[in-house]
Coordinates of C-alpha atoms in Angstrom, one line a residue:
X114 CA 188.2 -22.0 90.3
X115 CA 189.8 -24.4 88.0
X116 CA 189.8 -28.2 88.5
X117 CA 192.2 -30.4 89.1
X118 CA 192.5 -31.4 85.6
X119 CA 192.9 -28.1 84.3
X120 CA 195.7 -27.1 87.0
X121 CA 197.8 -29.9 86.0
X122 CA 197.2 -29.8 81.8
X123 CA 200.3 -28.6 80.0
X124 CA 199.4 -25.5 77.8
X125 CA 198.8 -26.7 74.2
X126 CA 198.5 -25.4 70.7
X127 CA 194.8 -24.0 70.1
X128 CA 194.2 -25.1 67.1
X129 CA 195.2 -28.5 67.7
X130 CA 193.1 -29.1 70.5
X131 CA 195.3 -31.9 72.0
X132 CA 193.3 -32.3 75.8
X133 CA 193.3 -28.6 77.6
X134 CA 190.4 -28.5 79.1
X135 CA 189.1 -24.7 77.9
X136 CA 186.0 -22.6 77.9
X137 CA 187.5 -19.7 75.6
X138 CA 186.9 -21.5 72.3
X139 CA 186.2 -19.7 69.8
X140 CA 184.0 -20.0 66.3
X141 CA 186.5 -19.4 64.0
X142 CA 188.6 -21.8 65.8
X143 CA 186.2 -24.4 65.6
X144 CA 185.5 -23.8 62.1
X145 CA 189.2 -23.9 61.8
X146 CA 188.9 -27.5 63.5
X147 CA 186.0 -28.8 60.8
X148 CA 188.5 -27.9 58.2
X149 CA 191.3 -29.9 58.8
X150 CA 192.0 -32.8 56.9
X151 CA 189.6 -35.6 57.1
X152 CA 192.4 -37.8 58.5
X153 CA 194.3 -35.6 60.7
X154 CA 191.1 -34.7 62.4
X155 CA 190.0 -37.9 63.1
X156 CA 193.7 -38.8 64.6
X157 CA 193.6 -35.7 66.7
X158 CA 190.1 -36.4 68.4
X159 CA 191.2 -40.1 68.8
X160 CA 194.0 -38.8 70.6
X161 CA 192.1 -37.1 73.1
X162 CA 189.6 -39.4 73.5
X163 CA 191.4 -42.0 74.5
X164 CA 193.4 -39.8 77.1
X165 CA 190.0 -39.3 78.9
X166 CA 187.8 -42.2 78.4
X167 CA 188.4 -46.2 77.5
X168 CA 188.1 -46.4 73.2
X169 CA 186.8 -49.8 73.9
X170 CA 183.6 -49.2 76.0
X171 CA 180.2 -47.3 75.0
X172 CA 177.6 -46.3 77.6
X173 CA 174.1 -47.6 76.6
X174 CA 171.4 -45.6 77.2
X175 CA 167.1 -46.0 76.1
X176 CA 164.9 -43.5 75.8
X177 CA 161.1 -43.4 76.1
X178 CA 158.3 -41.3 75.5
X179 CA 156.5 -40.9 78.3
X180 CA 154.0 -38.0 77.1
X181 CA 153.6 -38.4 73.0
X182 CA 152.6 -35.3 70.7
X183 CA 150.2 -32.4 70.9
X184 CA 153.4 -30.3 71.7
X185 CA 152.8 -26.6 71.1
X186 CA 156.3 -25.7 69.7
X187 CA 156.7 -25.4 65.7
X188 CA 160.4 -27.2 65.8
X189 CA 160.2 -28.0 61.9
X190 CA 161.9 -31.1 62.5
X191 CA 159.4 -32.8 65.1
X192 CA 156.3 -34.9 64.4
X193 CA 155.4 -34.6 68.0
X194 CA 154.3 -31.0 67.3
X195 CA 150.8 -30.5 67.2
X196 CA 151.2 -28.0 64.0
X197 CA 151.8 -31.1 62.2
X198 CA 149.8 -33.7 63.5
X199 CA 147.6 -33.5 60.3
X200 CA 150.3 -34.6 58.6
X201 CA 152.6 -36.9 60.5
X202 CA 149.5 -38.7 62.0
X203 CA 151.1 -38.3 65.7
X204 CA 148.3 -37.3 68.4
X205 CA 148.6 -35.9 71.6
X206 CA 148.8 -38.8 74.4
X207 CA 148.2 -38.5 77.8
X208 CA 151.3 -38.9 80.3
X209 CA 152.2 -43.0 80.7
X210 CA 150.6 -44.4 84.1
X211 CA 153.4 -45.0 86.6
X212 CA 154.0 -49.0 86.3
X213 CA 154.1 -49.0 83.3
X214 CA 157.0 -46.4 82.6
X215 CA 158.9 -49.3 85.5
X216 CA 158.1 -52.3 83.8
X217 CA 160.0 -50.7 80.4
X218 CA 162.8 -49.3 82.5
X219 CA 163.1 -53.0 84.0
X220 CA 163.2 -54.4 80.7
X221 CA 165.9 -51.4 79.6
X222 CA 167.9 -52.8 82.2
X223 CA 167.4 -56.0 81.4
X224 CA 168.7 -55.1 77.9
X225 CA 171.7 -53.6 79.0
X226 CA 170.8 -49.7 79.6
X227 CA 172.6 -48.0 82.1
X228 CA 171.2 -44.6 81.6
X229 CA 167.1 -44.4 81.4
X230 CA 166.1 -41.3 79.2
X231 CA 162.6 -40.0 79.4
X232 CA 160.8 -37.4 77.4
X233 CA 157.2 -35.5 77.4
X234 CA 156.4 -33.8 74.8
X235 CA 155.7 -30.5 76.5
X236 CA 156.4 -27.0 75.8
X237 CA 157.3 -26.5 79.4
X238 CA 157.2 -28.6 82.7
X239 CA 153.3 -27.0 84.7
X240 CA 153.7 -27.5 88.0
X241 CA 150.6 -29.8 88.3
X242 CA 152.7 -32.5 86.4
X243 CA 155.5 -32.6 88.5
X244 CA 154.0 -34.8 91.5
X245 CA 153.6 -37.7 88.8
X246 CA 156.8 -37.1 87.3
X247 CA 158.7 -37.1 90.6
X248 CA 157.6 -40.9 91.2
X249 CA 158.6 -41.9 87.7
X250 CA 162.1 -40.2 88.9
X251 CA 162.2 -42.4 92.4
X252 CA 160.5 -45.3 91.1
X253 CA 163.3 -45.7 88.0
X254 CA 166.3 -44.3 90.5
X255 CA 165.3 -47.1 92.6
X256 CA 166.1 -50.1 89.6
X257 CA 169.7 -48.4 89.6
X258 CA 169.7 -46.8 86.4
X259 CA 170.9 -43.1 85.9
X260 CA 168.2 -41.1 85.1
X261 CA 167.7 -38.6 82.6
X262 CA 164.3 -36.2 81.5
X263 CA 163.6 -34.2 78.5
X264 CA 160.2 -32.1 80.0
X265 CA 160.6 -28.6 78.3
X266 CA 161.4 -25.1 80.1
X267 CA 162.1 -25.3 83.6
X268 CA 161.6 -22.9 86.4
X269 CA 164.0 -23.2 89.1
X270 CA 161.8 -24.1 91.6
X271 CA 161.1 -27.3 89.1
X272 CA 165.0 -27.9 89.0
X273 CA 165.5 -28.3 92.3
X274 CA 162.7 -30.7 92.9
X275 CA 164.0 -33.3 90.1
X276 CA 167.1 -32.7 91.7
X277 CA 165.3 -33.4 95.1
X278 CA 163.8 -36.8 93.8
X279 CA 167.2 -38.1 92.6
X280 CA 167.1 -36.9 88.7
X281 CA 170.6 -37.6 87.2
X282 CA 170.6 -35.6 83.9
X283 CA 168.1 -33.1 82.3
X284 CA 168.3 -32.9 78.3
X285 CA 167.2 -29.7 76.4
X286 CA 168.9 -29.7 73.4
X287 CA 169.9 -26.4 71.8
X288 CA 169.3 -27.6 68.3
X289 CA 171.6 -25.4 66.2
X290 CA 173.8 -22.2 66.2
X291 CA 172.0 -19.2 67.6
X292 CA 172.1 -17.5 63.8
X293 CA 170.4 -20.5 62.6
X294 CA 167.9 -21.2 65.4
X295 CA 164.5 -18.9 64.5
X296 CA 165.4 -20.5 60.6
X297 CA 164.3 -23.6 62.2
X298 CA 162.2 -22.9 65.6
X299 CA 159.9 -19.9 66.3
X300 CA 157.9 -20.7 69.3
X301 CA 160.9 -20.4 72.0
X302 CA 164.1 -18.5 71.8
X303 CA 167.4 -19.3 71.5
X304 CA 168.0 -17.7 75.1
X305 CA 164.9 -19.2 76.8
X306 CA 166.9 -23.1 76.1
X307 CA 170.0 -21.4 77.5
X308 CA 167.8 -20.4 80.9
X309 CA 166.7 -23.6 81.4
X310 CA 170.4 -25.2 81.1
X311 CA 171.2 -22.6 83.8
X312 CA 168.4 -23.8 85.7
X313 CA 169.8 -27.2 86.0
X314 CA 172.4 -26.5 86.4
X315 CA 172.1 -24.3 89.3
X316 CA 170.1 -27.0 90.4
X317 CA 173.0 -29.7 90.2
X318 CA 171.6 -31.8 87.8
X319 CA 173.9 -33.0 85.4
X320 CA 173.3 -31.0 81.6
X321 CA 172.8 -32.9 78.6
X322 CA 172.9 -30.6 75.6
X323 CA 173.2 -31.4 71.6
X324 CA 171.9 -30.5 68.7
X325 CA 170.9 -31.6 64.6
X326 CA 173.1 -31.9 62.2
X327 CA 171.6 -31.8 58.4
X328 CA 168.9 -29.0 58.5
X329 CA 170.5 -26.9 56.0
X330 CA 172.8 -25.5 58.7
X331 CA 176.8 -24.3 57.0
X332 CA 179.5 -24.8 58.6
X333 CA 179.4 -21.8 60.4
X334 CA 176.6 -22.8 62.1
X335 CA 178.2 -26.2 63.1
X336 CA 180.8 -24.5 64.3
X337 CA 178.3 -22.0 65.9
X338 CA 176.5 -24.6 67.6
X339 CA 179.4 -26.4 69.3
X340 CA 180.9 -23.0 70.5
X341 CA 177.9 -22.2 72.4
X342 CA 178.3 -25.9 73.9
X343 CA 182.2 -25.7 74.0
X344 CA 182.2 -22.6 76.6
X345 CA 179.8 -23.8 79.0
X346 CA 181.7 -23.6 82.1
X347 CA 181.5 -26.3 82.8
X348 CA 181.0 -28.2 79.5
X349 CA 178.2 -30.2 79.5
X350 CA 178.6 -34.2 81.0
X351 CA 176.1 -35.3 77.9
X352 CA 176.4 -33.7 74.3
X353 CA 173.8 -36.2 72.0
X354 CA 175.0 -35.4 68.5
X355 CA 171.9 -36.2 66.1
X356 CA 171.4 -36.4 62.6
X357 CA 168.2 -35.2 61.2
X358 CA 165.3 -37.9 60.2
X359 CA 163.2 -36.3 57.6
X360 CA 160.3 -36.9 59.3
X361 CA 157.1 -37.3 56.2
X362 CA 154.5 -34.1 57.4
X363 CA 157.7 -31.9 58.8
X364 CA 158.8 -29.1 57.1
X365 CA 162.3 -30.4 56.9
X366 CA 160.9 -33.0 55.1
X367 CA 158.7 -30.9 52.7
X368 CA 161.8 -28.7 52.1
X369 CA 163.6 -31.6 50.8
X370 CA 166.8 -30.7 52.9
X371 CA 169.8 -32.7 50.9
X372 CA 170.9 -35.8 53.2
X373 CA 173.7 -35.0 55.1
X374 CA 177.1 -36.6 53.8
X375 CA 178.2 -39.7 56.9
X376 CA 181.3 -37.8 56.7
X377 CA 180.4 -34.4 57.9
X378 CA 178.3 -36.0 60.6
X379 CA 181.9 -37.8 61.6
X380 CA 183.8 -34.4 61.4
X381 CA 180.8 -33.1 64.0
X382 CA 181.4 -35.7 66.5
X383 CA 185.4 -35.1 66.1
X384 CA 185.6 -31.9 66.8
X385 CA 182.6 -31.9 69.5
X386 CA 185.0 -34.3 71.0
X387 CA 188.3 -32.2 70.3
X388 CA 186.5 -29.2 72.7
X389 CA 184.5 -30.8 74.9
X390 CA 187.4 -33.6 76.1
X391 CA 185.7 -35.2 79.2
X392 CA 182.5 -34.8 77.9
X393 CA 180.0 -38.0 76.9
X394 CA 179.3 -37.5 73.3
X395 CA 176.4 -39.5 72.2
X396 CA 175.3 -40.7 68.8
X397 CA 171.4 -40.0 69.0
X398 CA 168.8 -39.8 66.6
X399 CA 169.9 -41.2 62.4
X400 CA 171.4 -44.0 63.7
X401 CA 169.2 -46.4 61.6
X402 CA 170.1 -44.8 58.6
X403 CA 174.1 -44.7 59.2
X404 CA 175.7 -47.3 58.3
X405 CA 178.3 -49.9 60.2
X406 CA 181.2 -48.3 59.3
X407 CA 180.2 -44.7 59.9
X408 CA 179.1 -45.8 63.4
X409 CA 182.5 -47.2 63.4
X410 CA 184.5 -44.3 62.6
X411 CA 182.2 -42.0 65.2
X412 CA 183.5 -44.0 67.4
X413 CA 186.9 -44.0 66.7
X414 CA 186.3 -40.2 66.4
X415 CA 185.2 -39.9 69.6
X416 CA 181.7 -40.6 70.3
X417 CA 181.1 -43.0 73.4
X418 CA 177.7 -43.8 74.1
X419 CA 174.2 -44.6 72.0
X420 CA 170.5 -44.9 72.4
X421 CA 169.9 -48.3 72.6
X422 CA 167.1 -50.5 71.4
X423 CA 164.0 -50.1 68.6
X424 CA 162.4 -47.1 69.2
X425 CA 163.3 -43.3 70.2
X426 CA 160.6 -40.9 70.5
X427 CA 158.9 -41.5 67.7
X428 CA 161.5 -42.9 65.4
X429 CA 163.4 -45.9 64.6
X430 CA 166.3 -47.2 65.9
X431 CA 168.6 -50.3 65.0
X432 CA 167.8 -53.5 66.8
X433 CA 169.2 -55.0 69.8
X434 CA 170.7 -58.0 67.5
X435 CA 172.1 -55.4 65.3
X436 CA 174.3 -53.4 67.9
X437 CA 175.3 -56.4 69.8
X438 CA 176.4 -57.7 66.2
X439 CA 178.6 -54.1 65.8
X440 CA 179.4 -54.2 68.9
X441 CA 181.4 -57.8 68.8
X442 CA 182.8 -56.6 65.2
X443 CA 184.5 -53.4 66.9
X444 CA 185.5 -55.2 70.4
X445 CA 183.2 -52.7 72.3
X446 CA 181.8 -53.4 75.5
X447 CA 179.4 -51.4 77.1
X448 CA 180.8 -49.0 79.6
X449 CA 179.2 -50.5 82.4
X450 CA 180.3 -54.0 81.7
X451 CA 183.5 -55.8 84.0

């Protein structure tokens, strides 16, 4: 049944993209989208964005890793897979003891966060964990900050219990475009992601689903890779747009994959935001790297909420001093601020 929203939208051009809210897009539409002209695409997803969401505010969010390396997946990207560890150094860690996952979410808080992301480095969720991370989900519920998990494959039955124990948003990223996916991950299929975003979904969690730009990917796959995203019905709330860290000991790294041009990564977030209108489009991992102006125009281009603070999973981040900083340049606020 359509929404509200999509009762009262006035049919628009396809191409354009100018705020229907549709599920029928197609790749060669998209790709049609990444090859507009630099400045007309920009215009067009600043357009939009502003007809759904304030241009002004940005919705902080941190991340911790709660459960660090020994992961049993070959993504040639991560350092938190035990394939690696060798090289990148990273060891399996045991899962972080209750109070101390709240005394970072206080200080998250304290920071600014709204949103509180937390991620294990697991292949899937076992059913002996989920006790232990049901608490974490109360305990950080309880401060008043969303909360978000990044655990692996779910089984239903999993779902419905981090539903159960007040999880906001689960993230499992689909990475790339399913043509590109076994170029870059072999351990888990393309499909096996897809069930576990129907999981939570069916579950009622809100879906938070991106992928990497700069793995060697065209733009066929870019284009790929937001279709997939772009007719989820419905689209995702959360779509984290990342751009790849050459991580030293990954094979991305060892392949010597050519560093993505700031440009490209802008077009990514415009025309994510062009199909996905009401959706929260996050800038994610590459942040440190980018520099002010490119966050800039992301923004303008319709990306509306960040990681916040030093750390990700395992890599860096800018500072607290250097956002804030931005942040008073642009006259952003963070969305939860009056």
């Amino acid at each position: 049944m359509a929404t509200a929203l999509e009762q009262t939208s006035p049919p628009q051009d396809k191409l354009t993209g100018t705020g229907d809210i549709r599920h029928d897009w197609t790749r060669d539409e998209i790709a049609d989208l990444f090859s507009l002209p630099f400045m007309d695409l920009v215009h067009r997803a600043a357009t939009i964005h502003r007809q759904f969401h304030d241009p002004n505010k940005v919705q902080l969010s941190q991340l911790l890793s709660i459960k660090t390396g020994g992961c049993a997946e070959d993504c040639a990207y991560c350092p938190q897979s035990a394939k690696y560890a060798d090289e990148t150094g990273i060891k399996a860690d045991k899962l972080m003891a209750l109070q101390a996952v709240i005394e970072d979410a206080k200080a998250a808080k304290a920071g600014g966060a709204e949103r509180y992301c937390m991620g294990a480095a697991w292949t899937r969720l076992k059913d002996r964990d989920l006790p232990a991370i049901e608490d974490i989900v109360r305990e950080v519920k309880a401060l008043g900050l969303e909360t978000c998990m990044t655990l692996g494959m779910l089984e239903p039955h999993q779902a419905s219990r981090l539903k159960d124990a007040g999880l906001d948003y689960y993230n499992h990223n689909i990475d790339t475009s399913p043509d590109y996916y076994g170029e870059i991950i072999t351990t888990r299929t393309f499909a096996e992601r897809l069930d576990t975003l129907q999981h939570v979904r069916d579950a009622g969690i809100h879906v938070c689903t991106g992928g990497i730009i700069g793995m060697g990917e065209g733009l066929t796959d870019r284009a790929g890779m937001l279709e997939v995203l772009a007719t989820m019905t419905p689209h995702p709330e959360s779509v984290p747009i990342n751009m790849l860290v050459q991580v030293e000991g990954t094979p991305l790294a060892k392949a010597g994959t050519d560093k993505l041009d700031p440009l490209e990564f802008v077009r990514t977030i415009a025309v994510a935001r062009i199909t996905m209108p009401q959706t929260v489009v996050r800038l994610s991992a590459g942040r440190e790297s980018m520099s002010d102006e490119c966050q800039a125009l992301c923004f303008l281009a319709g990306a509306n909420s960040i990681f916040y603070g030093e750390k990700l999973l395992t890599t860096g981040n800018p500072d607290y001093s250097h956002d804030q900083a931005l942040f008073k340049k642009l006259g952003v606020t963070p969305a939860g601020a009056a």
